XYZ file of C-alpha atoms in Angstrom:
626
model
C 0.000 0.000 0.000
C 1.500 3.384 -1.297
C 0.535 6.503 1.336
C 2.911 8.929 -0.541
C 0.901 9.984 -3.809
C 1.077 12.346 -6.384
C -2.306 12.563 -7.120
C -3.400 16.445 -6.533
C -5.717 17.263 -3.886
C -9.335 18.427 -4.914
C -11.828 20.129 -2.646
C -15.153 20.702 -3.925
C -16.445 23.440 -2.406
C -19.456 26.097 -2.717
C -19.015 29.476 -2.972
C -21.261 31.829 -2.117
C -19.660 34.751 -4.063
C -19.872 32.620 -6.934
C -23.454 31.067 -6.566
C -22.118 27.726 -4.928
C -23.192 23.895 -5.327
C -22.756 20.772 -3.667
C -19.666 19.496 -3.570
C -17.675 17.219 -0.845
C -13.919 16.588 -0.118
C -12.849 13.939 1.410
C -9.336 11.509 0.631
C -9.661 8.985 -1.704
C -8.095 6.322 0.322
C -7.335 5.822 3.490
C -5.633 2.709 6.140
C -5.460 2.087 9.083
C -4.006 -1.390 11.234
C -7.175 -3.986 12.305
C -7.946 -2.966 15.629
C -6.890 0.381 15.752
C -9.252 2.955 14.719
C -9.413 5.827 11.878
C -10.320 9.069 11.541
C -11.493 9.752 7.611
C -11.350 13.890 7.386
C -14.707 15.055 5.701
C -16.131 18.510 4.780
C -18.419 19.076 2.131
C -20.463 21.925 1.005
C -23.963 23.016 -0.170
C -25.877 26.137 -2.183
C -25.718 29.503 0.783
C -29.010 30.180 -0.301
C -30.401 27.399 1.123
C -29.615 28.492 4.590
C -31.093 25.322 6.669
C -31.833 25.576 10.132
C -30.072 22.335 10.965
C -27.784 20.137 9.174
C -28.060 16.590 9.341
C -25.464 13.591 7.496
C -25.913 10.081 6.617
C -22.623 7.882 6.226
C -23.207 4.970 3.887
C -20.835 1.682 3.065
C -20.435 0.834 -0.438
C -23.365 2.537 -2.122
C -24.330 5.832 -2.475
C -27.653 5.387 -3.196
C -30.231 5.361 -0.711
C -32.819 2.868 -2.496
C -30.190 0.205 -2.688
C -30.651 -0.105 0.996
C -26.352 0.062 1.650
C -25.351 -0.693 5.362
C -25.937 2.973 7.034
C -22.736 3.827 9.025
C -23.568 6.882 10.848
C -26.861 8.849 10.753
C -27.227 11.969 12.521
C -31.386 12.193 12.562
C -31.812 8.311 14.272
C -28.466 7.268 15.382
C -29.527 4.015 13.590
C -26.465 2.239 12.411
C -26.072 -1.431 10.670
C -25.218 -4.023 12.944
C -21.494 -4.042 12.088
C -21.135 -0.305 12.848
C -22.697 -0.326 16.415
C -20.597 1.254 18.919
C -17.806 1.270 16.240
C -18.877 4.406 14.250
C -19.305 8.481 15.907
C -19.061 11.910 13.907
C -15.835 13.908 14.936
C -17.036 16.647 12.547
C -19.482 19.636 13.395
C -21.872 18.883 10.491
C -23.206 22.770 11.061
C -19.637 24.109 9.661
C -19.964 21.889 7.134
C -17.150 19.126 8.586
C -18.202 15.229 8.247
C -15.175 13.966 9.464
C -16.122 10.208 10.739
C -13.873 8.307 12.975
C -14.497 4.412 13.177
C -13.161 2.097 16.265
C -12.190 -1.763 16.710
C -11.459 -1.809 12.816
C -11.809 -5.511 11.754
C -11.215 -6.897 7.839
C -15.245 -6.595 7.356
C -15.191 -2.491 7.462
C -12.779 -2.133 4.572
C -14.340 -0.505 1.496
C -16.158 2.480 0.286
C -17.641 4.815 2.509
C -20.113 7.880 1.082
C -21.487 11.107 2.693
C -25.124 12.120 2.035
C -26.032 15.864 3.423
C -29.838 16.134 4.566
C -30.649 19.721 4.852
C -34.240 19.061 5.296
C -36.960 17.952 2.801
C -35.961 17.567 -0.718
C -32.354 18.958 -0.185
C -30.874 16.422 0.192
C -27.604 15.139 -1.716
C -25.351 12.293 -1.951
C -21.866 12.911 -3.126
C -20.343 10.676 -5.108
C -16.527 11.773 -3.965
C -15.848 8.255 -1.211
C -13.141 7.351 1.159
C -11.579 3.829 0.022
C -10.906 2.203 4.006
C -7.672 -0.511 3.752
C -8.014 -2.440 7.062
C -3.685 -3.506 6.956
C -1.960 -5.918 9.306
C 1.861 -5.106 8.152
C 4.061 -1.839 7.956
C 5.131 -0.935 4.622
C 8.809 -1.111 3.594
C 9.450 1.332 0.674
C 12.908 0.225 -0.816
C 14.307 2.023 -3.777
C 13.443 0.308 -7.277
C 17.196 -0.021 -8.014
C 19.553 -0.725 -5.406
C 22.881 -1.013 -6.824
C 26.482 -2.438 -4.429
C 28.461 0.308 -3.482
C 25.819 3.069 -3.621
C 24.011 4.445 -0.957
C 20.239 3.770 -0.353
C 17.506 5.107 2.100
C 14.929 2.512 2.967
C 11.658 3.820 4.917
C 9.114 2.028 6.945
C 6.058 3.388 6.682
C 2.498 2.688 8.527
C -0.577 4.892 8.886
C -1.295 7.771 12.007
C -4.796 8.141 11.311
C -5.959 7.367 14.426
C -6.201 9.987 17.034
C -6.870 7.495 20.303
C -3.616 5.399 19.104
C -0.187 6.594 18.122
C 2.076 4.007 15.885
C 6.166 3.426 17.069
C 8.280 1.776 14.442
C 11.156 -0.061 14.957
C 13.506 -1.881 12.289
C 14.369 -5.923 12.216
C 17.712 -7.425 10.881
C 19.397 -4.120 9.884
C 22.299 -5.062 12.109
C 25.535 -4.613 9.450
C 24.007 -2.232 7.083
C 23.270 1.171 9.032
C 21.536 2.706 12.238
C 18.026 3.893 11.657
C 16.474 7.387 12.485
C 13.071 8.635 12.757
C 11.728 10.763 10.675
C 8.237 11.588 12.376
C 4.470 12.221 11.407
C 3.507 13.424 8.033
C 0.797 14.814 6.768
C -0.133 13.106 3.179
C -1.217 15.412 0.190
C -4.647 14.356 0.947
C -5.132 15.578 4.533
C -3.892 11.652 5.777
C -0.845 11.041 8.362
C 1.590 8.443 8.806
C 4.738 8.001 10.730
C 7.809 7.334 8.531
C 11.358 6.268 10.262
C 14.367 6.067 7.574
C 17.438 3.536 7.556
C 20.726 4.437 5.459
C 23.190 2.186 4.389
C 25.466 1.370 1.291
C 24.516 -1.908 0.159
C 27.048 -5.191 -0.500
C 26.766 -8.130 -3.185
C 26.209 -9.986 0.113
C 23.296 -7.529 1.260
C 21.320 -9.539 -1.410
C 18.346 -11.028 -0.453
C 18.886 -9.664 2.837
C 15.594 -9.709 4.859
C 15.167 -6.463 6.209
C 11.756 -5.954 8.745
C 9.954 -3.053 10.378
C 7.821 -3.507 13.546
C 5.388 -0.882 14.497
C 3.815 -1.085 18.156
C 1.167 0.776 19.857
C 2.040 1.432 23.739
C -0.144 0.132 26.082
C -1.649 -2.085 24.328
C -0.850 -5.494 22.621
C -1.239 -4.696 19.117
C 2.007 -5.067 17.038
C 2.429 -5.759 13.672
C 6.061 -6.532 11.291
C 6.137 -6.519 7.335
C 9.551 -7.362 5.429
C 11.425 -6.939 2.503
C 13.545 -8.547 0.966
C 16.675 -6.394 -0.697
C 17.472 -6.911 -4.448
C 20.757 -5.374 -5.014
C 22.493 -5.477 -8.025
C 25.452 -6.128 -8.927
C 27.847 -6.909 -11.578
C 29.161 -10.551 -12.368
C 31.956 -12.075 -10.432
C 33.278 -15.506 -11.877
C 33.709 -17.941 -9.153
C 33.343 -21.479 -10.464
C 35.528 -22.246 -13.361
C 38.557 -25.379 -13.989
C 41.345 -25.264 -13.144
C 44.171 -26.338 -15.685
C 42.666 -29.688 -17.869
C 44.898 -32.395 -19.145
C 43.635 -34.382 -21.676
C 44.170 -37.421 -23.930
C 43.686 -37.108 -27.465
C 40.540 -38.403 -27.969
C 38.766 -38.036 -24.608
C 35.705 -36.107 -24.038
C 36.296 -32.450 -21.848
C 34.167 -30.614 -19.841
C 34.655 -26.798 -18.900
C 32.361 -25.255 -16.631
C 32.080 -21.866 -15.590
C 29.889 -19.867 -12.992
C 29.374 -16.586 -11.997
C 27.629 -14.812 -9.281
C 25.523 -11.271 -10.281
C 22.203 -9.697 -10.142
C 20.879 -10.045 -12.434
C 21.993 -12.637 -13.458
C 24.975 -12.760 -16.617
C 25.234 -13.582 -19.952
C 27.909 -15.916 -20.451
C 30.340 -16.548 -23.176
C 33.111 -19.560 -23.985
C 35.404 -18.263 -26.351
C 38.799 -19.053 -28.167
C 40.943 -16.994 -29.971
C 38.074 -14.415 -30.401
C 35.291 -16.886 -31.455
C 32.557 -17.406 -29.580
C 31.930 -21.073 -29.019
C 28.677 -21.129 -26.207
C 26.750 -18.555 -24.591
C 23.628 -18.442 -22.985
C 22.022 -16.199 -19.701
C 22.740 -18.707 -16.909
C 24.190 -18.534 -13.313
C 26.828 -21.372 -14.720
C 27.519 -22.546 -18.386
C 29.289 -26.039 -19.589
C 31.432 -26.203 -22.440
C 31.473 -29.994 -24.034
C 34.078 -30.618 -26.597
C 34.009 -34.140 -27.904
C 37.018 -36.177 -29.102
C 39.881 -33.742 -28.463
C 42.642 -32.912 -30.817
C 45.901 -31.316 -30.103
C 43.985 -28.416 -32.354
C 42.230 -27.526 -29.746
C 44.911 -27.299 -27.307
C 44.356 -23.565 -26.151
C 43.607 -21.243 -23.562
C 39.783 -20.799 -23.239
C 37.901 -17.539 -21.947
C 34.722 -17.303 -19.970
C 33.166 -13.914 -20.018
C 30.175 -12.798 -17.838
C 28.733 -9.738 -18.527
C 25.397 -8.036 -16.995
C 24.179 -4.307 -16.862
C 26.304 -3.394 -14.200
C 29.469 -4.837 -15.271
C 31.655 -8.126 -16.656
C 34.269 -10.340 -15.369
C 36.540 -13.193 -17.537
C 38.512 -15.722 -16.243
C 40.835 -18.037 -18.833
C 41.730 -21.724 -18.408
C 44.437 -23.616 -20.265
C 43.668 -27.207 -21.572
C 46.231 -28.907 -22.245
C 45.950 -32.341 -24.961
C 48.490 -34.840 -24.102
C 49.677 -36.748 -27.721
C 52.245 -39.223 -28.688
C 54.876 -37.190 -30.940
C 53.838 -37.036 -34.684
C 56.583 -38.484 -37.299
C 60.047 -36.341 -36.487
C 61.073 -34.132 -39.296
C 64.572 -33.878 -40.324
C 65.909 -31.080 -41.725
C 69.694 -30.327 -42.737
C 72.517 -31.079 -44.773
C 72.792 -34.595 -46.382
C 75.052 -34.642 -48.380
C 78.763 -33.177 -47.448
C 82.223 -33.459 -48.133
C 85.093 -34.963 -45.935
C 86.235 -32.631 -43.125
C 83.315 -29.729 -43.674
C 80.622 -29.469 -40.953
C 77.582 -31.169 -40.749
C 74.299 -29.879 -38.559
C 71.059 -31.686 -38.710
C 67.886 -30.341 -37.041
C 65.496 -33.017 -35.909
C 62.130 -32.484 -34.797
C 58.854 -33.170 -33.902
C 55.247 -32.253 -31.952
C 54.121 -34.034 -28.906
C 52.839 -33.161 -25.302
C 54.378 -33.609 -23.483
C 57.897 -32.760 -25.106
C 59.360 -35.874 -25.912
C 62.681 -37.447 -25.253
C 64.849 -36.920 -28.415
C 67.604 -39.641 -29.906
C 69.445 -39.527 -32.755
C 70.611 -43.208 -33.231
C 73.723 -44.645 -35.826
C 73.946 -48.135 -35.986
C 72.733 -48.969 -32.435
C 74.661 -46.331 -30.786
C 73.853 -43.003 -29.321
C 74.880 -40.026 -31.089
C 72.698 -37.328 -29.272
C 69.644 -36.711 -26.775
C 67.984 -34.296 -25.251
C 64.553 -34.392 -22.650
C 61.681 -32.978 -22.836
C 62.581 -30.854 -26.009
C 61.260 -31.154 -29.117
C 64.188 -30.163 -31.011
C 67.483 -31.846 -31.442
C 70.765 -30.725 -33.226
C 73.193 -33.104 -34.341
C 76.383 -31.142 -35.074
C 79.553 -33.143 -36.623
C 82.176 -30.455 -36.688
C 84.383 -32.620 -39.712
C 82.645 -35.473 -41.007
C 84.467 -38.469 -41.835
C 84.023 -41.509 -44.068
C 82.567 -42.975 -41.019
C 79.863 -40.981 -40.692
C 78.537 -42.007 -44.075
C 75.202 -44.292 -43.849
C 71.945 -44.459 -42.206
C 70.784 -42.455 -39.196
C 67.521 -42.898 -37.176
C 65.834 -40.032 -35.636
C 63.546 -41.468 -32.392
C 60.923 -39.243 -30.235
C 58.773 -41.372 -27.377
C 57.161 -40.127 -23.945
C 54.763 -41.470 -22.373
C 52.009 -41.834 -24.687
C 53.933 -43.241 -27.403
C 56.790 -43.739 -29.943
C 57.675 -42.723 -33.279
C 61.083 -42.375 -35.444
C 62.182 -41.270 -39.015
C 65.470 -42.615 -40.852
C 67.705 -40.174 -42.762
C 70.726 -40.854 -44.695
C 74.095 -38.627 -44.364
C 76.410 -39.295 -47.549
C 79.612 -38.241 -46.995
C 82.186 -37.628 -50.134
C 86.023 -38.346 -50.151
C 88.619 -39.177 -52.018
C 89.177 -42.789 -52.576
C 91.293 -44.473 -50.412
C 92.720 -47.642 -51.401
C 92.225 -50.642 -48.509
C 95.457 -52.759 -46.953
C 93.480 -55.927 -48.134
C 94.396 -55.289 -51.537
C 96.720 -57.406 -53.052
C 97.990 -59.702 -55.957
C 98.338 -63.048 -55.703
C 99.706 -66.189 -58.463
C 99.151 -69.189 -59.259
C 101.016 -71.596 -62.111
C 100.655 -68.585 -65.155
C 97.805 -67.098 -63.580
C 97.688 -63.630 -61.509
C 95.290 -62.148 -59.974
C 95.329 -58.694 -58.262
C 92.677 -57.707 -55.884
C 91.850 -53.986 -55.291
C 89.253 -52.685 -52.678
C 88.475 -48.719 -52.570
C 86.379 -46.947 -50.397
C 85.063 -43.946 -51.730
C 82.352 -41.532 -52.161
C 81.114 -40.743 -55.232
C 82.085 -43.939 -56.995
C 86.208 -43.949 -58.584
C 87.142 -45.229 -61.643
C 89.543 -47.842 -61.016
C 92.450 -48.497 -63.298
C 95.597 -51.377 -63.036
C 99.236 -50.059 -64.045
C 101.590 -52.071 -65.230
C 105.230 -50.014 -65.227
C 107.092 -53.120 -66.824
C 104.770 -53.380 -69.466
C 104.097 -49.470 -69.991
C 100.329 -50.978 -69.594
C 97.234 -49.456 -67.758
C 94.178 -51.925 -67.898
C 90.958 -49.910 -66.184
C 86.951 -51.335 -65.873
C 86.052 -50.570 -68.803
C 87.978 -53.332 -70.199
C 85.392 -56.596 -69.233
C 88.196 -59.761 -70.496
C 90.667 -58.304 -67.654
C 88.630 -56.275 -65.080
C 85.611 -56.973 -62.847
C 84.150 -54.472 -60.864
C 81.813 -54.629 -58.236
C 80.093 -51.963 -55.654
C 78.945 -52.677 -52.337
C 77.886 -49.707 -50.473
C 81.022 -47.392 -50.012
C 83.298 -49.692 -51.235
C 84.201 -50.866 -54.702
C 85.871 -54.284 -55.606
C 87.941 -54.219 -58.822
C 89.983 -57.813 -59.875
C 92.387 -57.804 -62.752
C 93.588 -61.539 -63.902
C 96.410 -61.862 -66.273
C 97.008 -65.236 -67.627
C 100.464 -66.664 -69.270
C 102.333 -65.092 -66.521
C 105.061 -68.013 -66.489
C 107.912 -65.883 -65.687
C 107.742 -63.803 -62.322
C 104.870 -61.572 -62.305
C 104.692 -58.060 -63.392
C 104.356 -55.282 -60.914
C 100.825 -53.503 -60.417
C 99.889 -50.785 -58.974
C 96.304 -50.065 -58.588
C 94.799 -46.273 -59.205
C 91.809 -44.633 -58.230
C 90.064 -41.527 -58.663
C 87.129 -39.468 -57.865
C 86.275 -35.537 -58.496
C 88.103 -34.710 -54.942
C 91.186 -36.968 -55.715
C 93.338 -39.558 -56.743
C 94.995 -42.839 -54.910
C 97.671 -45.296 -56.215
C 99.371 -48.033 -54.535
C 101.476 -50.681 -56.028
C 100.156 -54.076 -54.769
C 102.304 -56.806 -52.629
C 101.902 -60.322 -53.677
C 101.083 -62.245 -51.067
C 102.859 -65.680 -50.438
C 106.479 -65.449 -52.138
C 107.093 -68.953 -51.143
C 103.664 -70.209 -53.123
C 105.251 -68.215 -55.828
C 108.045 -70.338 -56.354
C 105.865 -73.944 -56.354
C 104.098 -72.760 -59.407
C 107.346 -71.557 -61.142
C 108.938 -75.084 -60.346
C 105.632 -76.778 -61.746
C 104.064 -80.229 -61.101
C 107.102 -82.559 -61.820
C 109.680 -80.482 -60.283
C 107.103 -80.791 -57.177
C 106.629 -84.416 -57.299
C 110.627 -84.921 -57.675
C 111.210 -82.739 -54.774
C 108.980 -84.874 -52.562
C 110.112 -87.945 -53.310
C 113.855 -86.891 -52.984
C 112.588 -85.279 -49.361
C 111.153 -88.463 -48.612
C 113.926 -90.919 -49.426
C 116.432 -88.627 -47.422
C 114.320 -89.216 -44.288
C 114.138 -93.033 -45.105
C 117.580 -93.356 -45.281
C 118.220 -91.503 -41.563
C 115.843 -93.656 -40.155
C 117.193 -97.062 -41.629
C 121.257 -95.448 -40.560
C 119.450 -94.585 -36.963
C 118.181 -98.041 -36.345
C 121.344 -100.281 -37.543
C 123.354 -98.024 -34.958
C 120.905 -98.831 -31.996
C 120.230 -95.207 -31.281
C 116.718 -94.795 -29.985
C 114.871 -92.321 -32.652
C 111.547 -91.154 -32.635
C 109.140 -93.102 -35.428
C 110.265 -92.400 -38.881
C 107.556 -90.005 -40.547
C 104.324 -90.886 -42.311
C 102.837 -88.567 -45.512
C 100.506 -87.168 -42.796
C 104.048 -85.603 -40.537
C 105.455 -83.560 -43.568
C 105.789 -80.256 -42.602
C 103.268 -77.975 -44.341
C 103.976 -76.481 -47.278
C 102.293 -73.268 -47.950
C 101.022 -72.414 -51.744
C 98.549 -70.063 -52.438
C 96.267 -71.042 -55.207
C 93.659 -68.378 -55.389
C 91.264 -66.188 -53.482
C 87.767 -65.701 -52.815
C 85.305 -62.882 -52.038
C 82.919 -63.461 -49.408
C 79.426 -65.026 -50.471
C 80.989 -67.560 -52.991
C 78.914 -70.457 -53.365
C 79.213 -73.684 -51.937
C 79.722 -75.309 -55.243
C 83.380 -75.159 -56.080
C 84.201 -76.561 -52.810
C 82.578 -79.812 -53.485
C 83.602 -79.954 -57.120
C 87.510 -79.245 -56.206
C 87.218 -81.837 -53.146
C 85.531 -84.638 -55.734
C 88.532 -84.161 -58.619
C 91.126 -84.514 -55.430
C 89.481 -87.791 -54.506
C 89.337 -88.800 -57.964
C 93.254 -88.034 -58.556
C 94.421 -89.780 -54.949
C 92.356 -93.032 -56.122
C 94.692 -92.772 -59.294
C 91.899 -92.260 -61.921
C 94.613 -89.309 -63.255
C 97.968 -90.399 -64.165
C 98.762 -86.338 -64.148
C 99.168 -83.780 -61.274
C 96.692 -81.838 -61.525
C 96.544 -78.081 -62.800
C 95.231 -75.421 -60.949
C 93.364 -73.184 -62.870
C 92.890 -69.382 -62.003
C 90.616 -68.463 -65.090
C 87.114 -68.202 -64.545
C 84.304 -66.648 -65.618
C 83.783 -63.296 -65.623
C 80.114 -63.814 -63.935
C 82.566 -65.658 -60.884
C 83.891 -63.011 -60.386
C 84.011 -61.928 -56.887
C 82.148 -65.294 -55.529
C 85.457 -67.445 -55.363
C 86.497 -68.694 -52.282
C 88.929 -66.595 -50.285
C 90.875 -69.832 -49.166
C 90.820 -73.563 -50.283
C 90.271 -76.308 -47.648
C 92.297 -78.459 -49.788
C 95.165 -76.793 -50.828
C 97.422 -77.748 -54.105
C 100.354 -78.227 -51.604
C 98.492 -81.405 -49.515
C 97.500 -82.302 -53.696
C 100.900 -82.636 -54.795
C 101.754 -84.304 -51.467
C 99.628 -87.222 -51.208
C 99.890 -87.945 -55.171
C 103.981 -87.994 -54.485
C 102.990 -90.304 -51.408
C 101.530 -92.940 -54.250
C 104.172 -92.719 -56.528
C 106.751 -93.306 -54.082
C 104.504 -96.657 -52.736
């Protein structure tokens, strides 16, 4: 119930200066507290030149209109009242000066509604007004709060209640305004329409927790047990204050994510999820979820909430974080370089966490780092060694992944210690292994002959590349006398090797220049000597060890031919089957050993015979001599 009102004030009065009429003032609405009383303020007003010996009022409840038969509250002529008026209703007014103030006791919820004023000046002057009093029987005080309260800025609260009753006089007090401000009183006023009410006043600046607050006013009448409390409840607005939100995620690629963030305001916020400027979810809610499905490291980010409202905004941010095995590491750097120069090769990759790093050669560890995901392999002057395959490997704890490079290294060729000549009967054969990067060309000198034989000649040179290193095998056949001297020569664009080859085995040298006979002479001659000390040893009783079998001859030594590795199996079991076939005399010959073979053998012969040409020639003397 509002008391204050702007509505004007109207009396309706006659005039006598200006011929006058009837006309009656009276407020428009009124209250008062069940079981107090009220005092409605009345005057009215009639033509002058009537001039009526006595004046005489009716009060009426809810009609004006005498032939309806309303409920008569006060009547001056009778003092007949309705039932529910007895003893409750007397005229405070002096109806002669034209005052019809009523004042009404014991007010219960029954008496509330429209009360009229009908002037009886005697026979047919009589009129009812049609201004009325509106009665509001109330049982609580009225709080009157400000329609915006806003944090931080002072309001003034009142407590208001009706003083229309002269035999009872209202005190207010105020309920739960302990932390927000002492109260003071303001007193009794007097209403634009002639009404009164007592009006006490409580300042405070409000607080975001001052919302909802429950604020009462009590007013009391002394001396009696009448006392009456209305509330309010405080609205106070206030701008948006984040205060639920996560707190760092981690999360697998592929898992589902929640994000959830809450604000407190009044009223309440719009919120937003955003990323990187876009808006991804909003909606006007106290708290908002954002559900991404399936997570990629994409959307690995830092995610803002904003909460916004009329009175202000707030944004908090939270980092989520997508945990992936590294992705296939990228290599990126020189590959190719020259002997002695620097080499630096970048390796990397994307993971989360960082990953552990390893560059790998051949099973050993070249260079790590942890929890990088960078790694820099830097050979200040790369050698021949470092030539070949590389493997760059990232892992952590989600998984494993690696990427091979290749690093070529160029040099001059360099001619290996295994390379060699070696003879047999009129055969030679000169071996010549080069390492080198880009391939050589290979080429066989011999100074004796004023000769140079290189690859490109097929009858006398096979060639063969494995990797860095190239295999080139000159034969020479009719070489009866003592062999020629070769030196072997290669060369690349960065440089040039020679080196004159060694034979190897001087002694097998000289069995093939004395030849099969000479061999089988020598042996027998060798083994008749040792006969003959054996026979003088025994006739002159001196104890000698046994005389020696075929199987005690020393060992002679001859070097037939060679082999590179990965020959097959083959011409070991065909040379073993023609030495059993010679021993069991199905030859009448020693046999020959021959060097010249195919050129599609070449580089498949064995390396070394099981059954060498010297244990040949020894076992055939061995049945000769027999």
């Amino acid at each position: 119930m509002i008391f204050l009102t702007t509505l004007p004030l109207f009396w309706i009065m006659i005039s006598a200066s200006r011929g006058g009429h009837w006309g009656a003032w009276m407020p428009s609405s009124i209250s008062a507290f069940e079981g107090t009383c009220v005092s409605i303020p009345c005057r009215f007003d009639f033509p002058d030149e009537l001039r009526p010996a006595v004046v005489h009022g009716v009060w009426y409840f809810n009609s004006p209109y005498p032939k309806n038969y309303p409920p008569v509250v006060f009547k001056s002529r009778t003092q007949v009242v309705h039932e529910s008026f007895q003893g409750r209703s007397r005229l405070l007014g002096d109806l002669g000066l034209r005052n019809c103030t009523l004042l009404l006791s014991s007010l219960s919820p029954e008496l509330g509604g429209k009360y009229y004023f009908r002037g009886d000046l005697g026979g047919y002057n009589q009129y009812t007004f049609s201004e009325h009093s509106v009665l509001d029987i109330i049982n609580t005080p009225n709080i009157v709060v400000p329609p915006e309260v806003v944090v931080g800025s002072e309001v003034e609260v009142s407590c208001m209640v009706p003083d229309n009753c002269p035999e009872l006089r209202p005190e207010l007090s105020w309920l739960g305004h302990e932390g927000l401000g002492e109260p003071s009183v303001l007193g009794r006023l007097r209403e634009d329409e002639g009404t009164w009410v007592q009006v006490s006043l409580l300042h405070f600046v409000p607080t975001r927790e001052a919302n909802g607050h429950r604020l009462g006013c009590q007013a009391s009448f002394p001396n009696t047990t009448l006392q009456f409390e209305g509330y309010a409840s405080l609205d106070v607005k206030y701008p948006p204050v984040i205060v639920e939100m996560n707190a760092s995620v981690e999360a697998i690629e592929g898992s589902h994510v929640s994000l959830l963030c809450g604000a407190d305001s009044n009223p309440l916020p719009l919120l937003t999820w955003m990323r990187d400027g876009t808006v991804l979810r909003e909606a006007v809610a106290e708290s908002l979820f954002l559900d991404l499905e399936e997570v990629t490291p994409a959307e690995d980010g830092v995610y803002a909430c904003l909460a916004e409202n009329a009175y202000g905004q707030d944004n908090r941010t939270v980092g989520l974080s997508v945990m992936y095995a590294p992705r296939k590491p990228m290599v990126n750097g020189t590959m190719v370089a020259v002997e002695g120069e620097m080499v630096s090769i970048l390796c990397s990759t994307q993971s989360n966490p960082d990953p552990i790093l390893t560059i790998f050669k051949e099973k050993q560890i070249l260079a790590t780092v942890i929890y990088e995901s960078e790694l820099q392999l830097e050979l200040p002057a790369v050698t021949p060694e470092d030539d070949g395959e590389y493997w760059c490997v990232a892992e952590n704890q989600y998984g494993q992944r690696a990427t091979t490079f290749n690093l070529s290294v160029e040099f001059a060729p360099l001619i290996l210690l295994e390379s060699h000549c070696a003879a047999a009967r009129d055969t030679v054969q000169c071996l010549c292994v080069v390492k080198s990067n880009p391939e050589p060309s290979v080429a066989f000198e011999l100074p004796s002959r004023n000769v140079t034989v290189n690859e490109t000649e097929r009858e006398f040179v096979y060639s063969e590349r494995s990797g860095l290193l190239l295999t080139s095998i000159l034969t020479l056949r009719g070489q009866a006398q003592a062999p020629p001297r070769v030196i072997c020569t290669a060369h690349n664009l960065y440089g040039t090797k020679s080196l004159e080859l060694p034979f190897q085995g001087a002694h097998r040298l000289m069995w093939a220049k004395i030849g099969p006979v000479g061999a089988v002479v020598a042996f027998a001659i060798l083994i008749a000597i040792v006969c003959y000390i054996t026979q003088t040893r025994r006739k002159k009783n001196v104890t000698e060890s046994p005389s020696f079998s075929a199987g005690d001859n020393p060992p002679v030594l001859f070097s037939s031919d060679f082999r590179i590795s990965g020959a097959p199996e083959k011409y070991e079991s065909e040379r073993r089957l023609g030495s059993e076939r010679r021993l069991l005399g199905l030859r009448g010959e020693p046999p020959e050993l021959d060097l010249s073979y195919s050129h599609s053998d070449l580089g498949k012969r064995p390396t070394k015979d099981s059954y060498t040409l010297t244990e040949e020639l020894a076992e055939y003397a061995e049945i000769r001599v027999k």
